[in-house]
Amino acid sequence: MDKIIINVGRQIGSGGRAVARLLAEEFGCKFYDREILNLAAKESGFSEKFFEQIDENKGFLRSLFRSVHPMLSHGTDMYGNQFSQEGLFRFQSIAILKAAQEGSCVFVGRCADYILRDMDNVVNVFITADMEDRINAVSSRLGCGEEEARKKIVQGENHRASYYNYYTGKKWGHSDGYDLCVNTSRLGIEGTAAFISDFIRKNEANRNNQ
């Protein structure tokens, strides 16, 4: 198969990251989730920890800028002489573009489907799961009760949707923005990864026959 880019959006607790890693192994792709933050930090000159704090959380980003902006020198130049969330998003976008240009990749979230929209042979996938399964997964991972897990899912996805919708002009999780949407509650993590792999191969074969 030629170079391929797989972008995986996911609901919290759906197992989307695990599916994405299996896809990376299946197709011999580099895997980027939080790893992209290190590349963005190198592009910007800011610390990786700083990017981790603002990761996919637009509401927190505004308050963070209010606290750090006075500490920056007046000579700081970030795309138009202003320290802005758009500037930081651009650093992340540049890192994603560079990684995608170098070879086959699997990206988890971070608006990669939008950033790489003009590249060839890109497959955009969204991973969902039943709410009960997602609550159980988050509760187990964080060691919290079901109500707390539900609260974290709702709050986290509100932030995630706000971030995605703001930068892409699309609606996070809506099926018309993806090539394939799969519910891991039906097939499990490995079954979902196998299903997506089969879809990708058939999609590639169809593309080559056109």
mmCIF file of C-alpha atoms in Angstrom:
data_model
loop_
_atom_site.group_PDB
_atom_site.id
_atom_site.type_symbol
_atom_site.label_atom_id
_atom_site.label_comp_id
_atom_site.label_asym_id
_atom_site.label_seq_id
_atom_site.Cartn_x
_atom_site.Cartn_y
_atom_site.Cartn_z
ATOM 1 C CA MET A 1 0.000 0.000 0.000
ATOM 2 C CA ASP A 2 1.142 3.533 -0.771
ATOM 3 C CA LYS A 3 1.626 6.065 1.991
ATOM 4 C CA ILE A 4 -1.518 6.348 4.045
ATOM 5 C CA ILE A 5 -2.723 8.780 6.680
ATOM 6 C CA ILE A 6 -5.336 7.599 9.169
ATOM 7 C CA ASN A 7 -7.018 10.184 11.388
ATOM 8 C CA VAL A 8 -8.931 8.828 14.350
ATOM 9 C CA GLY A 9 -11.475 10.928 16.221
ATOM 10 C CA ARG A 10 -12.968 9.317 19.301
ATOM 11 C CA GLN A 11 -15.415 9.651 22.132
ATOM 12 C CA ILE A 12 -13.958 9.542 25.630
ATOM 13 C CA GLY A 13 -13.913 5.986 26.929
ATOM 14 C CA SER A 14 -14.567 4.457 23.511
ATOM 15 C CA GLY A 15 -11.166 2.808 23.181
ATOM 16 C CA GLY A 16 -10.362 4.942 20.169
ATOM 17 C CA ARG A 17 -6.719 5.390 21.117
ATOM 18 C CA ALA A 18 -6.226 1.633 21.455
ATOM 19 C CA VAL A 19 -7.869 1.100 18.067
ATOM 20 C CA ALA A 20 -5.627 3.750 16.534
ATOM 21 C CA ARG A 21 -2.494 2.088 17.907
ATOM 22 C CA LEU A 22 -3.572 -1.277 16.457
ATOM 23 C CA LEU A 23 -4.109 0.384 13.077
ATOM 24 C CA ALA A 24 -0.635 1.913 13.244
ATOM 25 C CA GLU A 25 0.837 -1.540 13.905
ATOM 26 C CA GLU A 26 -1.238 -3.125 11.128
ATOM 27 C CA PHE A 27 -0.168 -0.656 8.435
ATOM 28 C CA GLY A 28 3.343 0.110 9.669
ATOM 29 C CA CYS A 29 2.488 3.739 10.451
ATOM 30 C CA LYS A 30 4.034 6.109 12.939
ATOM 31 C CA PHE A 31 1.630 6.736 15.798
ATOM 32 C CA TYR A 32 0.882 10.257 17.010
ATOM 33 C CA ASP A 33 -1.312 11.151 19.940
ATOM 34 C CA ARG A 34 0.353 13.193 22.665
ATOM 35 C CA GLU A 35 3.588 12.600 20.752
ATOM 36 C CA ILE A 36 2.635 15.453 18.442
ATOM 37 C CA LEU A 37 2.923 17.869 21.378
ATOM 38 C CA ASN A 38 6.663 17.269 21.527
ATOM 39 C CA LEU A 39 6.999 18.121 17.837
ATOM 40 C CA ALA A 40 4.864 21.240 18.274
ATOM 41 C CA ALA A 41 6.978 22.302 21.228
ATOM 42 C CA LYS A 42 10.120 22.010 19.101
ATOM 43 C CA GLU A 43 8.486 24.139 16.390
ATOM 44 C CA SER A 44 7.497 26.860 18.832
ATOM 45 C CA GLY A 45 10.336 26.940 21.300
ATOM 46 C CA PHE A 46 7.876 26.527 24.184
ATOM 47 C CA SER A 47 8.111 23.591 26.569
ATOM 48 C CA GLU A 48 6.193 20.387 25.910
ATOM 49 C CA LYS A 49 4.604 20.718 29.349
ATOM 50 C CA PHE A 50 3.073 24.024 28.244
ATOM 51 C CA PHE A 51 1.461 22.342 25.232
ATOM 52 C CA GLU A 52 0.205 19.528 27.433
ATOM 53 C CA GLN A 53 -1.597 22.053 29.638
ATOM 54 C CA ILE A 54 -3.508 23.560 26.735
ATOM 55 C CA ASP A 55 -4.118 20.312 24.866
ATOM 56 C CA GLU A 56 -7.617 20.227 23.363
ATOM 57 C CA ASN A 57 -9.007 22.550 26.025
ATOM 58 C CA LYS A 58 -9.968 25.874 24.515
ATOM 59 C CA GLY A 59 -11.705 27.189 27.629
ATOM 60 C CA PHE A 60 -8.649 26.612 29.789
ATOM 61 C CA LEU A 61 -6.478 28.129 27.075
ATOM 62 C CA ARG A 62 -8.062 31.563 27.458
ATOM 63 C CA SER A 63 -7.423 31.689 31.207
ATOM 64 C CA LEU A 64 -3.887 30.412 30.725
ATOM 65 C CA PHE A 65 -3.067 33.199 28.299
ATOM 66 C CA ARG A 66 -4.310 35.801 30.767
ATOM 67 C CA SER A 67 -1.922 34.423 33.390
ATOM 68 C CA VAL A 68 1.208 33.983 31.239
ATOM 69 C CA HIS A 69 0.938 36.925 28.832
ATOM 70 C CA PRO A 70 2.211 39.561 31.313
ATOM 71 C CA MET A 71 5.324 37.445 31.914
ATOM 72 C CA LEU A 72 6.292 37.386 28.242
ATOM 73 C CA SER A 73 8.681 39.927 26.820
ATOM 74 C CA HIS A 74 7.212 42.574 24.560
ATOM 75 C CA GLY A 75 9.425 41.299 21.788
ATOM 76 C CA THR A 76 7.733 37.916 21.627
ATOM 77 C CA ASP A 77 6.678 37.300 18.049
ATOM 78 C CA MET A 78 4.140 34.601 17.323
ATOM 79 C CA TYR A 79 2.473 34.996 13.951
ATOM 80 C CA GLY A 80 1.552 38.653 13.933
ATOM 81 C CA ASN A 81 3.348 39.770 17.115
ATOM 82 C CA GLN A 82 0.813 38.291 19.457
ATOM 83 C CA PHE A 83 0.814 35.374 21.785
ATOM 84 C CA SER A 84 -2.427 33.649 20.838
ATOM 85 C CA GLN A 85 -4.159 30.315 20.923
ATOM 86 C CA GLU A 86 -4.307 30.487 17.139
ATOM 87 C CA GLY A 87 -0.521 30.740 17.091
ATOM 88 C CA LEU A 88 -0.167 27.646 19.225
ATOM 89 C CA PHE A 89 -2.695 25.779 17.102
ATOM 90 C CA ARG A 90 -0.636 26.715 14.057
ATOM 91 C CA PHE A 91 2.525 25.280 15.596
ATOM 92 C CA GLN A 92 0.671 22.038 16.200
ATOM 93 C CA SER A 93 -0.700 22.099 12.650
ATOM 94 C CA ILE A 94 2.790 22.557 11.202
ATOM 95 C CA ALA A 95 4.047 19.610 13.237
ATOM 96 C CA ILE A 96 1.189 17.413 11.989
ATOM 97 C CA LEU A 97 1.766 18.438 8.365
ATOM 98 C CA LYS A 98 5.486 17.740 8.576
ATOM 99 C CA ALA A 99 4.926 14.322 10.137
ATOM 100 C CA ALA A 100 2.345 13.423 7.465
ATOM 101 C CA GLN A 101 4.670 14.504 4.657
ATOM 102 C CA GLU A 102 7.428 12.236 5.943
ATOM 103 C CA GLY A 103 5.463 8.984 5.756
ATOM 104 C CA SER A 104 2.458 6.942 6.769
ATOM 105 C CA CYS A 105 0.921 8.069 10.065
ATOM 106 C CA VAL A 106 -1.962 7.501 12.404
ATOM 107 C CA PHE A 107 -3.103 10.641 14.220
ATOM 108 C CA VAL A 108 -5.427 10.613 17.216
ATOM 109 C CA GLY A 109 -7.593 13.745 17.420
ATOM 110 C CA ARG A 110 -6.002 17.225 17.325
ATOM 111 C CA CYS A 111 -8.066 18.276 14.302
ATOM 112 C CA ALA A 112 -5.710 16.258 12.088
ATOM 113 C CA ASP A 113 -8.553 15.396 9.698
ATOM 114 C CA TYR A 114 -9.026 19.117 9.013
ATOM 115 C CA ILE A 115 -5.329 19.995 8.953
ATOM 116 C CA LEU A 116 -4.600 17.230 6.430
ATOM 117 C CA ARG A 117 -7.765 17.694 4.370
ATOM 118 C CA ASP A 118 -5.819 18.467 1.163
ATOM 119 C CA MET A 119 -3.518 15.447 1.340
ATOM 120 C CA ASP A 120 -4.045 12.330 -0.775
ATOM 121 C CA ASN A 121 -4.951 8.909 0.593
ATOM 122 C CA VAL A 122 -6.318 10.118 3.921
ATOM 123 C CA VAL A 123 -8.899 8.074 5.829
ATOM 124 C CA ASN A 124 -10.902 9.766 8.580
ATOM 125 C CA VAL A 125 -12.474 7.520 11.198
ATOM 126 C CA PHE A 126 -14.581 8.257 14.269
ATOM 127 C CA ILE A 127 -14.777 5.773 17.144
ATOM 128 C CA THR A 128 -17.842 5.652 19.386
ATOM 129 C CA ALA A 129 -19.145 3.321 22.099
ATOM 130 C CA ASP A 130 -22.298 2.943 24.158
ATOM 131 C CA MET A 131 -22.404 5.345 27.105
ATOM 132 C CA GLU A 132 -22.546 2.522 29.649
ATOM 133 C CA ASP A 133 -19.349 1.003 28.271
ATOM 134 C CA ARG A 134 -17.648 4.393 28.168
ATOM 135 C CA ILE A 135 -18.594 5.102 31.789
ATOM 136 C CA ASN A 136 -17.251 1.716 32.845
ATOM 137 C CA ALA A 137 -13.996 2.313 30.975
ATOM 138 C CA VAL A 138 -13.429 5.769 32.470
ATOM 139 C CA SER A 139 -14.460 4.629 35.943
ATOM 140 C CA SER A 140 -11.992 1.746 35.779
ATOM 141 C CA ARG A 141 -9.170 3.880 34.401
ATOM 142 C CA LEU A 142 -9.558 6.719 36.902
ATOM 143 C CA GLY A 143 -10.756 4.703 39.869
ATOM 144 C CA CYS A 144 -13.890 6.815 40.315
ATOM 145 C CA GLY A 145 -17.619 6.160 40.615
ATOM 146 C CA GLU A 146 -20.021 6.014 37.706
ATOM 147 C CA GLU A 147 -21.483 9.475 38.244
ATOM 148 C CA GLU A 148 -18.040 11.042 38.395
ATOM 149 C CA ALA A 149 -17.037 9.157 35.260
ATOM 150 C CA ARG A 150 -20.135 10.392 33.432
ATOM 151 C CA LYS A 151 -19.369 13.963 34.510
ATOM 152 C CA LYS A 152 -15.791 13.712 33.227
ATOM 153 C CA ILE A 153 -17.009 12.340 29.902
ATOM 154 C CA VAL A 154 -19.546 15.132 29.398
ATOM 155 C CA GLN A 155 -17.158 17.901 30.422
ATOM 156 C CA GLY A 156 -14.270 16.475 28.430
ATOM 157 C CA GLU A 157 -16.313 16.076 25.280
ATOM 158 C CA ASN A 158 -17.749 19.577 25.582
ATOM 159 C CA HIS A 159 -14.190 20.931 25.603
ATOM 160 C CA ARG A 160 -13.153 18.610 22.785
ATOM 161 C CA ALA A 161 -16.131 19.580 20.622
ATOM 162 C CA SER A 162 -15.615 23.293 21.315
ATOM 163 C CA TYR A 163 -11.969 23.066 20.281
ATOM 164 C CA TYR A 164 -12.677 21.037 17.136
ATOM 165 C CA ASN A 165 -15.684 23.072 16.015
ATOM 166 C CA TYR A 166 -13.852 26.371 16.548
ATOM 167 C CA TYR A 167 -10.843 25.475 14.418
ATOM 168 C CA THR A 168 -12.484 23.385 11.701
ATOM 169 C CA GLY A 169 -15.867 25.006 11.167
ATOM 170 C CA LYS A 170 -17.317 21.487 11.307
ATOM 171 C CA LYS A 171 -19.154 19.600 14.040
ATOM 172 C CA TRP A 172 -17.147 17.135 16.093
ATOM 173 C CA GLY A 173 -18.482 13.590 15.891
ATOM 174 C CA HIS A 174 -20.974 14.197 13.081
ATOM 175 C CA SER A 175 -20.864 11.348 10.578
ATOM 176 C CA ASP A 176 -20.698 13.558 7.483
ATOM 177 C CA GLY A 177 -17.187 14.621 8.509
ATOM 178 C CA TYR A 178 -15.740 11.089 8.457
ATOM 179 C CA ASP A 179 -15.275 8.219 6.042
ATOM 180 C CA LEU A 180 -16.292 5.663 8.640
ATOM 181 C CA CYS A 181 -17.875 5.689 12.120
ATOM 182 C CA VAL A 182 -17.624 2.538 14.242
ATOM 183 C CA ASN A 183 -19.043 1.580 17.637
ATOM 184 C CA THR A 184 -16.552 -0.482 19.659
ATOM 185 C CA SER A 185 -19.379 -1.805 21.828
ATOM 186 C CA ARG A 186 -20.392 -3.970 18.872
ATOM 187 C CA LEU A 187 -17.068 -5.493 17.811
ATOM 188 C CA GLY A 188 -14.666 -4.813 20.674
ATOM 189 C CA ILE A 189 -11.297 -3.088 20.313
ATOM 190 C CA GLU A 190 -9.539 -5.717 18.208
ATOM 191 C CA GLY A 191 -12.643 -6.443 16.145
ATOM 192 C CA THR A 192 -13.114 -2.746 15.439
ATOM 193 C CA ALA A 193 -9.480 -2.371 14.374
ATOM 194 C CA ALA A 194 -9.836 -5.384 12.052
ATOM 195 C CA PHE A 195 -13.055 -3.973 10.576
ATOM 196 C CA ILE A 196 -11.422 -0.605 9.896
ATOM 197 C CA SER A 197 -8.336 -2.279 8.416
ATOM 198 C CA ASP A 198 -10.542 -4.192 5.993
ATOM 199 C CA PHE A 199 -12.356 -0.979 5.073
ATOM 200 C CA ILE A 200 -9.071 0.816 4.419
ATOM 201 C CA ARG A 201 -7.794 -1.950 2.149
ATOM 202 C CA LYS A 202 -11.028 -2.078 0.183
ATOM 203 C CA ASN A 203 -11.078 1.715 -0.073
ATOM 204 C CA GLU A 204 -7.491 1.666 -1.369
ATOM 205 C CA ALA A 205 -8.295 -1.034 -3.927
ATOM 206 C CA ASN A 206 -11.312 0.901 -5.119
ATOM 207 C CA ARG A 207 -9.255 4.083 -5.416
ATOM 208 C CA ASN A 208 -6.598 2.318 -7.491
ATOM 209 C CA ASN A 209 -9.237 0.857 -9.849
ATOM 210 C CA GLN A 210 -10.842 4.204 -10.621
#
